[in-house]
PDB file of C-alpha atoms in Angstrom:
ATOM      1  CA  MET H   1     -44.526 -84.748 -87.774  1.00 85.00           C
ATOM      2  CA  LYS H   2     -42.930 -85.111 -84.349  1.00 91.00           C
ATOM      3  CA  THR H   3     -43.374 -88.196 -82.225  1.00 93.00           C
ATOM      4  CA  ALA H   4     -44.476 -88.238 -78.608  1.00 94.00           C
ATOM      5  CA  ALA H   5     -40.902 -89.120 -77.593  1.00 93.00           C
ATOM      6  CA  GLN H   6     -39.578 -86.078 -79.478  1.00 93.00           C
ATOM      7  CA  LEU H   7     -42.076 -83.806 -77.727  1.00 92.00           C
ATOM      8  CA  ILE H   8     -40.952 -85.155 -74.363  1.00 93.00           C
ATOM      9  CA  ALA H   9     -37.309 -84.576 -75.334  1.00 91.00           C
ATOM     10  CA  ASP H  10     -38.207 -80.940 -76.125  1.00 88.00           C
ATOM     11  CA  LYS H  11     -39.847 -80.346 -72.736  1.00 85.00           C
ATOM     12  CA  LYS H  12     -38.307 -78.216 -70.007  1.00 77.00           C
ATOM     13  CA  HIS H  13     -38.481 -81.107 -67.524  1.00 75.00           C
ATOM     14  CA  LYS H  14     -37.317 -84.179 -69.409  1.00 75.00           C
ATOM     15  CA  GLU H  15     -37.251 -86.489 -66.403  1.00 84.00           C
ATOM     16  CA  VAL H  16     -40.245 -88.556 -65.352  1.00 91.00           C
ATOM     17  CA  ILE H  17     -41.841 -86.601 -62.519  1.00 95.00           C
ATOM     18  CA  SER H  18     -43.488 -89.129 -60.254  1.00 97.00           C
ATOM     19  CA  ILE H  19     -44.632 -89.968 -56.759  1.00 98.00           C
ATOM     20  CA  ALA H  20     -45.012 -93.215 -54.798  1.00 98.00           C
ATOM     21  CA  PRO H  21     -48.556 -94.439 -54.079  1.00 98.00           C
ATOM     22  CA  ASN H  22     -48.030 -94.485 -50.300  1.00 98.00           C
ATOM     23  CA  ARG H  23     -47.159 -90.758 -50.089  1.00 98.00           C
ATOM     24  CA  PRO H  24     -49.681 -88.262 -48.722  1.00 99.00           C
ATOM     25  CA  VAL H  25     -51.558 -86.079 -51.200  1.00 98.00           C
ATOM     26  CA  ILE H  26     -49.916 -82.946 -49.772  1.00 98.00           C
ATOM     27  CA  ASP H  27     -46.546 -84.197 -51.097  1.00 98.00           C
ATOM     28  CA  ALA H  28     -48.005 -84.477 -54.595  1.00 98.00           C
ATOM     29  CA  LEU H  29     -49.437 -80.964 -54.384  1.00 98.00           C
ATOM     30  CA  ILE H  30     -46.019 -79.609 -53.438  1.00 98.00           C
ATOM     31  CA  ILE H  31     -44.419 -81.342 -56.446  1.00 97.00           C
ATOM     32  CA  LEU H  32     -47.156 -80.129 -58.803  1.00 97.00           C
ATOM     33  CA  ALA H  33     -46.633 -76.554 -57.612  1.00 97.00           C
ATOM     34  CA  GLU H  34     -42.828 -76.795 -57.736  1.00 96.00           C
ATOM     35  CA  TYR H  35     -42.765 -78.015 -61.347  1.00 94.00           C
ATOM     36  CA  LYS H  36     -45.849 -76.018 -62.413  1.00 93.00           C
ATOM     37  CA  ILE H  37     -47.524 -79.122 -63.831  1.00 94.00           C
ATOM     38  CA  GLY H  38     -51.009 -80.590 -63.572  1.00 95.00           C
ATOM     39  CA  ALA H  39     -50.353 -84.304 -63.037  1.00 97.00           C
ATOM     40  CA  LEU H  40     -47.845 -86.819 -61.710  1.00 98.00           C
ATOM     41  CA  ILE H  41     -47.165 -90.389 -62.705  1.00 98.00           C
ATOM     42  CA  VAL H  42     -47.621 -92.722 -59.734  1.00 98.00           C
ATOM     43  CA  MET H  43     -44.755 -95.220 -59.666  1.00 97.00           C
ATOM     44  CA  ASP H  44     -44.326 -98.248 -57.429  1.00 96.00           C
ATOM     45  CA  GLN H  45     -40.807 -99.669 -57.801  1.00 91.00           C
ATOM     46  CA  ASP H  46     -40.321 -98.565 -61.430  1.00 88.00           C
ATOM     47  CA  LYS H  47     -43.836 -99.639 -62.436  1.00 94.00           C
ATOM     48  CA  MET H  48     -46.560 -97.140 -63.287  1.00 96.00           C
ATOM     49  CA  VAL H  49     -49.626 -97.858 -61.170  1.00 97.00           C
ATOM     50  CA  GLY H  50     -51.630 -94.713 -61.920  1.00 98.00           C
ATOM     51  CA  ILE H  51     -51.585 -90.954 -62.291  1.00 98.00           C
ATOM     52  CA  PHE H  52     -52.554 -88.210 -59.873  1.00 98.00           C
ATOM     53  CA  SER H  53     -53.896 -84.949 -61.262  1.00 97.00           C
ATOM     54  CA  GLU H  54     -55.332 -81.680 -60.051  1.00 96.00           C
ATOM     55  CA  ARG H  55     -58.688 -83.083 -61.136  1.00 94.00           C
ATOM     56  CA  ASP H  56     -58.210 -86.105 -58.845  1.00 97.00           C
ATOM     57  CA  TYR H  57     -57.400 -83.730 -55.999  1.00 98.00           C
ATOM     58  CA  ALA H  58     -60.506 -81.634 -56.601  1.00 97.00           C
ATOM     59  CA  ARG H  59     -62.896 -84.571 -57.015  1.00 96.00           C
ATOM     60  CA  GLU H  60     -61.490 -87.112 -54.580  1.00 97.00           C
ATOM     61  CA  VAL H  61     -60.037 -84.962 -51.801  1.00 97.00           C
ATOM     62  CA  VAL H  62     -61.571 -81.485 -51.693  1.00 97.00           C
ATOM     63  CA  LEU H  63     -65.149 -82.366 -52.643  1.00 97.00           C
ATOM     64  CA  LYS H  64     -65.165 -85.371 -50.312  1.00 97.00           C
ATOM     65  CA  GLY H  65     -63.751 -83.411 -47.376  1.00 97.00           C
ATOM     66  CA  LYS H  66     -60.615 -85.534 -47.046  1.00 97.00           C
ATOM     67  CA  SER H  67     -57.333 -84.307 -45.589  1.00 97.00           C
ATOM     68  CA  SER H  68     -54.371 -83.809 -47.935  1.00 97.00           C
ATOM     69  CA  LYS H  69     -52.017 -84.636 -45.071  1.00 98.00           C
ATOM     70  CA  VAL H  70     -53.639 -87.978 -44.214  1.00 97.00           C
ATOM     71  CA  THR H  71     -55.028 -89.249 -47.532  1.00 98.00           C
ATOM     72  CA  THR H  72     -52.544 -91.238 -49.615  1.00 98.00           C
ATOM     73  CA  ILE H  73     -52.094 -91.015 -53.357  1.00 99.00           C
ATOM     74  CA  GLN H  74     -53.213 -94.626 -53.876  1.00 98.00           C
ATOM     75  CA  GLU H  75     -56.595 -93.780 -52.326  1.00 98.00           C
ATOM     76  CA  VAL H  76     -57.379 -91.050 -54.873  1.00 98.00           C
ATOM     77  CA  MET H  77     -55.236 -91.658 -57.968  1.00 98.00           C
ATOM     78  CA  THR H  78     -56.588 -92.614 -61.370  1.00 97.00           C
ATOM     79  CA  LYS H  79     -55.905 -96.297 -62.032  1.00 96.00           C
ATOM     80  CA  ASN H  80     -56.112 -98.155 -65.363  1.00 93.00           C
ATOM     81  CA  VAL H  81     -54.333 -95.329 -67.127  1.00 95.00           C
ATOM     82  CA  LEU H  82     -54.408 -94.962 -70.883  1.00 96.00           C
ATOM     83  CA  VAL H  83     -50.861 -94.623 -72.259  1.00 96.00           C
ATOM     84  CA  GLY H  84     -49.294 -93.554 -75.526  1.00 96.00           C
ATOM     85  CA  GLN H  85     -46.171 -94.907 -77.156  1.00 96.00           C
ATOM     86  CA  GLY H  86     -43.033 -92.874 -77.789  1.00 96.00           C
ATOM     87  CA  LYS H  87     -43.225 -93.711 -81.496  1.00 96.00           C
ATOM     88  CA  ASP H  88     -46.782 -92.331 -81.788  1.00 95.00           C
ATOM     89  CA  THR H  89     -47.161 -89.028 -83.615  1.00 93.00           C
ATOM     90  CA  PHE H  90     -48.217 -86.059 -81.511  1.00 88.00           C
ATOM     91  CA  GLU H  91     -51.419 -86.079 -83.571  1.00 90.00           C
ATOM     92  CA  LYS H  92     -52.198 -89.623 -82.395  1.00 94.00           C
ATOM     93  CA  ALA H  93     -51.491 -88.579 -78.802  1.00 94.00           C
ATOM     94  CA  MET H  94     -53.875 -85.636 -79.172  1.00 93.00           C
ATOM     95  CA  THR H  95     -56.550 -87.899 -80.655  1.00 94.00           C
ATOM     96  CA  LEU H  96     -56.213 -90.342 -77.727  1.00 95.00           C
ATOM     97  CA  MET H  97     -56.536 -87.477 -75.267  1.00 95.00           C
ATOM     98  CA  THR H  98     -59.517 -85.782 -76.885  1.00 95.00           C
ATOM     99  CA  GLU H  99     -61.443 -88.994 -77.589  1.00 96.00           C
ATOM    100  CA  ASN H 100     -60.964 -90.180 -74.004  1.00 96.00           C
ATOM    101  CA  HIS H 101     -61.488 -86.767 -72.358  1.00 94.00           C
ATOM    102  CA  ILE H 102     -58.113 -86.754 -70.608  1.00 95.00           C
ATOM    103  CA  ARG H 103     -55.614 -83.943 -70.183  1.00 94.00           C
ATOM    104  CA  HIS H 104     -52.468 -85.945 -69.427  1.00 96.00           C
ATOM    105  CA  LEU H 105     -51.059 -88.949 -71.280  1.00 97.00           C
ATOM    106  CA  PRO H 106     -48.136 -90.986 -69.944  1.00 97.00           C
ATOM    107  CA  ILE H 107     -45.794 -92.043 -72.746  1.00 96.00           C
ATOM    108  CA  THR H 108     -43.957 -95.360 -72.719  1.00 96.00           C
ATOM    109  CA  ASP H 109     -41.162 -96.927 -74.701  1.00 93.00           C
ATOM    110  CA  GLY H 110     -41.979-100.598 -74.390  1.00 87.00           C
ATOM    111  CA  GLN H 111     -42.668-101.071 -70.676  1.00 86.00           C
ATOM    112  CA  LYS H 112     -40.639 -98.041 -69.556  1.00 93.00           C
ATOM    113  CA  VAL H 113     -42.364 -94.722 -68.815  1.00 95.00           C
ATOM    114  CA  ILE H 114     -40.426 -91.945 -70.565  1.00 95.00           C
ATOM    115  CA  GLY H 115     -42.604 -88.967 -69.643  1.00 94.00           C
ATOM    116  CA  MET H 116     -46.034 -87.433 -69.822  1.00 95.00           C
ATOM    117  CA  LEU H 117     -47.646 -85.128 -72.360  1.00 95.00           C
ATOM    118  CA  SER H 118     -50.346 -82.625 -71.543  1.00 93.00           C
ATOM    119  CA  LEU H 119     -53.078 -81.486 -73.883  1.00 91.00           C
ATOM    120  CA  GLY H 120     -51.279 -78.136 -73.921  1.00 90.00           C
ATOM    121  CA  ASP H 121     -48.049 -79.786 -75.117  1.00 91.00           C
ATOM    122  CA  VAL H 122     -49.724 -81.369 -78.120  1.00 91.00           C
ATOM    123  CA  ALA H 123     -51.850 -78.308 -78.899  1.00 89.00           C
ATOM    124  CA  LYS H 124     -48.715 -76.111 -79.025  1.00 90.00           C
ATOM    125  CA  GLU H 125     -47.048 -78.573 -81.378  1.00 86.00           C
ATOM    126  CA  MET H 126     -50.143 -78.671 -83.588  1.00 87.00           C
ATOM    127  CA  ILE H 127     -49.973 -74.870 -83.939  1.00 88.00           C
ATOM    128  CA  VAL H 128     -46.286 -75.035 -84.934  1.00 86.00           C
ATOM    129  CA  TYR H 129     -47.008 -77.863 -87.365  1.00 84.00           C
ATOM    130  CA  GLN H 130     -49.881 -75.969 -88.999  1.00 87.00           C
ATOM    131  CA  LYS H 131     -47.840 -72.755 -89.306  1.00 89.00           C
ATOM    132  CA  ASN H 132     -45.046 -74.677 -91.040  1.00 85.00           C
ATOM    133  CA  LEU H 133     -47.521 -76.407 -93.330  1.00 85.00           C
ATOM    134  CA  ILE H 134     -49.044 -73.054 -94.311  1.00 87.00           C
ATOM    135  CA  LYS H 135     -45.569 -71.681 -95.114  1.00 86.00           C
ATOM    136  CA  GLU H 136     -44.827 -74.709 -97.291  1.00 84.00           C
ATOM    137  CA  LEU H 137     -48.137 -74.370 -99.136  1.00 86.00           C
ATOM    138  CA  GLU H 138     -47.617 -70.632 -99.678  1.00 85.00           C
ATOM    139  CA  ALA H 139     -44.133 -71.299-101.073  1.00 82.00           C
ATOM    140  CA  TYR H 140     -45.544 -73.978-103.369  1.00 83.00           C
ATOM    141  CA  VAL H 141     -48.305 -71.686-104.659  1.00 87.00           C
ATOM    142  CA  LYS H 142     -45.771 -68.904-105.386  1.00 83.00           C
ATOM    143  CA  GLN H 143     -43.725 -71.211-107.637  1.00 79.00           C
TER     144      GLN H 143
END
């Protein structure tokens, strides 16, 4: 079973895609669109201070009538972020996400952020894992 760190290593964008808390929301939206992702890690001098997601944008900017050009990330980001560890299995990451009703999980190796997994990332891996398990069981039964 793959670890969270292995899933991040398999991703198209292996680097940590982040934004500073003092940047305007419009900058985050541009990055989200450019990378075709749903959330960014908010970093302040190499320290994760939150995440900003499409959900944050919808709830904290659009629905409250705020301006994306004036509102800063720190005003609308999610703080007190739940994180996973690189050594965690993808199954543990998926459990953390589903139990806590979150779609994006930053992954750390000690204190260092190494990337972020989406619910889609872990769901895809679960499908691959189950297909391989079925093949193994079919081969065993045929013996």
